[in-house]
Amino acid sequence: LIASMNERAAMLHDLVSDYVNQLPRDPQLAVLAKIVGGASLARRSTVAQAEAVAAEARASLEIFLSGDWACSSHLGRTLLNNAFQLSDPLRFPLNDPHLKVVFESGISLVMNVMELGYDSHGWRLAMEMNRRPMGTTVASCMERFAAR
């Protein structure tokens, strides 16, 4: 997995860049923006919403590539999954052995494992929640949760 992530790091950055470039036209942008920045972001311009969601997607990729998976947000992992699923199959073919490993043994696996660590009380596996890179929304939510 690590070798495949390293081998395709530039391609993964391109894949996420292609995805975030499509965000202004995404019919779910307002929903994603509300998750990232709350109701106030959902009321802002499409450009502001897309920039905030794009920052979350980019941060999630950096977290994933660094192997700091416990610090990734549910939304960030979902955005990476979306980026794969909506990617151009000619540019990012899933029959590419490295991309296949990254998607199946990386992103999909992390999504499934982290789902097991979540319940109505919050994240159980985010042991080092204050490490960076972490999206600002995730950090502020974790700080509010820790203050309870």
Tab-separated table of C-alpha atoms in Angstrom:
chain	number	residue	atom	x	y	z
A	1	LEU	CA	0.000	0.000	0.000
A	2	ILE	CA	2.722	2.473	0.982
A	3	ALA	CA	4.672	1.739	-2.189
A	4	SER	CA	1.537	2.277	-4.295
A	5	MET	CA	0.704	5.508	-2.461
A	6	ASN	CA	4.233	6.788	-3.075
A	7	GLU	CA	4.213	5.629	-6.691
A	8	ARG	CA	0.911	7.404	-7.435
A	9	ALA	CA	1.107	10.438	-5.116
A	10	ALA	CA	1.278	12.928	-8.021
A	11	MET	CA	-1.600	11.178	-9.766
A	12	LEU	CA	-3.658	11.248	-6.549
A	13	HIS	CA	-3.080	14.992	-6.272
A	14	ASP	CA	-4.296	15.357	-9.876
A	15	LEU	CA	-7.322	13.180	-9.131
A	16	VAL	CA	-8.325	15.336	-6.153
A	17	SER	CA	-7.638	18.521	-8.147
A	18	ASP	CA	-9.970	17.322	-10.895
A	19	TYR	CA	-12.630	16.558	-8.283
A	20	VAL	CA	-12.387	19.925	-6.538
A	21	ASN	CA	-12.541	21.703	-9.900
A	22	GLN	CA	-15.967	20.065	-10.402
A	23	LEU	CA	-17.283	21.131	-6.982
A	24	PRO	CA	-18.916	24.410	-8.107
A	25	ARG	CA	-21.195	22.327	-10.363
A	26	ASP	CA	-21.840	19.573	-7.795
A	27	PRO	CA	-25.547	19.453	-6.898
A	28	GLN	CA	-24.566	18.378	-3.361
A	29	LEU	CA	-22.190	21.310	-2.795
A	30	ALA	CA	-24.488	23.120	-0.341
A	31	VAL	CA	-24.821	19.955	1.758
A	32	LEU	CA	-21.062	19.384	1.748
A	33	ALA	CA	-20.471	23.052	2.621
A	34	LYS	CA	-22.881	22.829	5.539
A	35	ILE	CA	-20.970	19.822	6.887
A	36	VAL	CA	-17.653	21.668	6.505
A	37	GLY	CA	-18.650	25.075	7.814
A	38	GLY	CA	-22.150	24.946	9.191
A	39	ALA	CA	-25.174	26.957	8.153
A	40	SER	CA	-23.186	30.175	7.732
A	41	LEU	CA	-21.028	28.635	4.993
A	42	ALA	CA	-24.099	27.111	3.352
A	43	ARG	CA	-25.459	30.666	2.929
A	44	ARG	CA	-22.287	31.980	1.273
A	45	SER	CA	-21.477	32.002	-2.419
A	46	THR	CA	-20.930	28.857	-4.438
A	47	VAL	CA	-17.283	29.854	-4.848
A	48	ALA	CA	-16.779	30.183	-1.078
A	49	GLN	CA	-18.507	26.850	-0.496
A	50	ALA	CA	-16.415	25.111	-3.147
A	51	GLU	CA	-13.183	26.571	-1.714
A	52	ALA	CA	-14.009	25.326	1.786
A	53	VAL	CA	-14.932	21.825	0.601
A	54	ALA	CA	-11.857	21.757	-1.646
A	55	ALA	CA	-9.628	22.618	1.322
A	56	GLU	CA	-11.154	19.714	3.258
A	57	ALA	CA	-10.575	17.347	0.319
A	58	ARG	CA	-6.963	18.454	-0.109
A	59	ALA	CA	-6.261	18.186	3.630
A	60	SER	CA	-7.796	14.721	3.633
A	61	LEU	CA	-5.498	13.616	0.815
A	62	GLU	CA	-2.452	14.905	2.703
A	63	ILE	CA	-3.605	13.093	5.854
A	64	PHE	CA	-4.147	9.917	3.857
A	65	LEU	CA	-0.773	10.103	2.106
A	66	SER	CA	1.010	10.770	5.401
A	67	GLY	CA	-0.580	7.656	6.919
A	68	ASP	CA	-2.139	9.704	9.709
A	69	TRP	CA	-5.508	8.058	9.088
A	70	ALA	CA	-6.917	8.430	12.597
A	71	CYS	CA	-6.872	12.210	12.047
A	72	SER	CA	-8.979	12.095	8.909
A	73	SER	CA	-12.575	13.236	9.075
A	74	HIS	CA	-15.516	11.201	7.897
A	75	LEU	CA	-16.245	13.925	5.360
A	76	GLY	CA	-12.621	13.969	4.191
A	77	ARG	CA	-12.621	10.227	3.581
A	78	THR	CA	-15.956	10.525	1.792
A	79	LEU	CA	-14.543	13.271	-0.435
A	80	LEU	CA	-11.566	11.059	-1.345
A	81	ASN	CA	-13.924	8.222	-2.130
A	82	ASN	CA	-16.052	10.575	-4.248
A	83	ALA	CA	-12.947	11.794	-6.064
A	84	PHE	CA	-12.115	8.221	-7.037
A	85	GLN	CA	-15.652	7.344	-8.041
A	86	LEU	CA	-16.144	10.487	-10.140
A	87	SER	CA	-12.693	10.439	-11.718
A	88	ASP	CA	-12.091	10.132	-15.430
A	89	PRO	CA	-11.449	6.403	-15.993
A	90	LEU	CA	-9.171	7.199	-18.934
A	91	ARG	CA	-6.879	9.367	-16.784
A	92	PHE	CA	-7.210	7.333	-13.585
A	93	PRO	CA	-7.923	3.719	-14.588
A	94	LEU	CA	-8.858	1.370	-11.771
A	95	ASN	CA	-7.087	-1.421	-13.603
A	96	ASP	CA	-3.864	0.460	-12.795
A	97	PRO	CA	-2.391	-1.832	-10.130
A	98	HIS	CA	-1.183	1.024	-7.898
A	99	LEU	CA	-4.461	2.971	-8.022
A	100	LYS	CA	-6.381	-0.223	-7.373
A	101	VAL	CA	-4.322	-0.919	-4.254
A	102	VAL	CA	-4.691	2.679	-3.053
A	103	PHE	CA	-8.453	2.593	-3.515
A	104	GLU	CA	-9.255	-0.940	-2.340
A	105	SER	CA	-6.601	-1.490	0.328
A	106	GLY	CA	-6.274	2.149	1.312
A	107	ILE	CA	-9.239	4.468	1.092
A	108	SER	CA	-11.949	1.790	1.218
A	109	LEU	CA	-10.238	-0.010	4.076
A	110	VAL	CA	-9.712	3.170	6.096
A	111	MET	CA	-13.340	4.165	5.546
A	112	ASN	CA	-14.557	0.788	6.792
A	113	VAL	CA	-12.223	0.645	9.795
A	114	MET	CA	-13.015	4.201	10.860
A	115	GLU	CA	-16.732	3.513	10.567
A	116	LEU	CA	-16.230	0.864	13.249
A	117	GLY	CA	-14.699	3.475	15.537
A	118	TYR	CA	-17.645	5.866	15.395
A	119	ASP	CA	-20.846	5.830	17.370
A	120	SER	CA	-23.299	8.366	18.774
A	121	HIS	CA	-20.655	9.566	21.261
A	122	GLY	CA	-18.085	10.439	18.626
A	123	TRP	CA	-14.809	9.154	17.243
A	124	ARG	CA	-13.121	6.453	19.299
A	125	LEU	CA	-10.010	6.027	17.143
A	126	ALA	CA	-8.908	9.668	16.788
A	127	MET	CA	-6.226	9.336	19.447
A	128	GLU	CA	-4.094	12.226	18.287
A	129	MET	CA	-6.784	14.670	17.264
A	130	ASN	CA	-4.650	17.770	17.638
A	131	ARG	CA	-2.019	16.785	15.070
A	132	ARG	CA	-1.926	18.522	11.710
A	133	PRO	CA	-2.826	18.508	8.871
A	134	MET	CA	-6.434	18.499	9.947
A	135	GLY	CA	-9.283	20.509	8.444
A	136	THR	CA	-10.231	23.479	10.605
A	137	THR	CA	-13.817	22.284	10.930
A	138	VAL	CA	-12.702	18.930	12.265
A	139	ALA	CA	-10.332	20.564	14.727
A	140	SER	CA	-12.969	22.981	16.046
A	141	CYS	CA	-15.533	20.185	16.396
A	142	MET	CA	-13.046	18.058	18.307
A	143	GLU	CA	-12.179	21.011	20.564
A	144	ARG	CA	-15.871	21.601	21.329
A	145	PHE	CA	-16.359	17.898	22.004
A	146	ALA	CA	-13.318	17.763	24.290
A	147	ALA	CA	-14.582	20.810	26.228
A	148	ARG	CA	-17.806	19.007	27.200
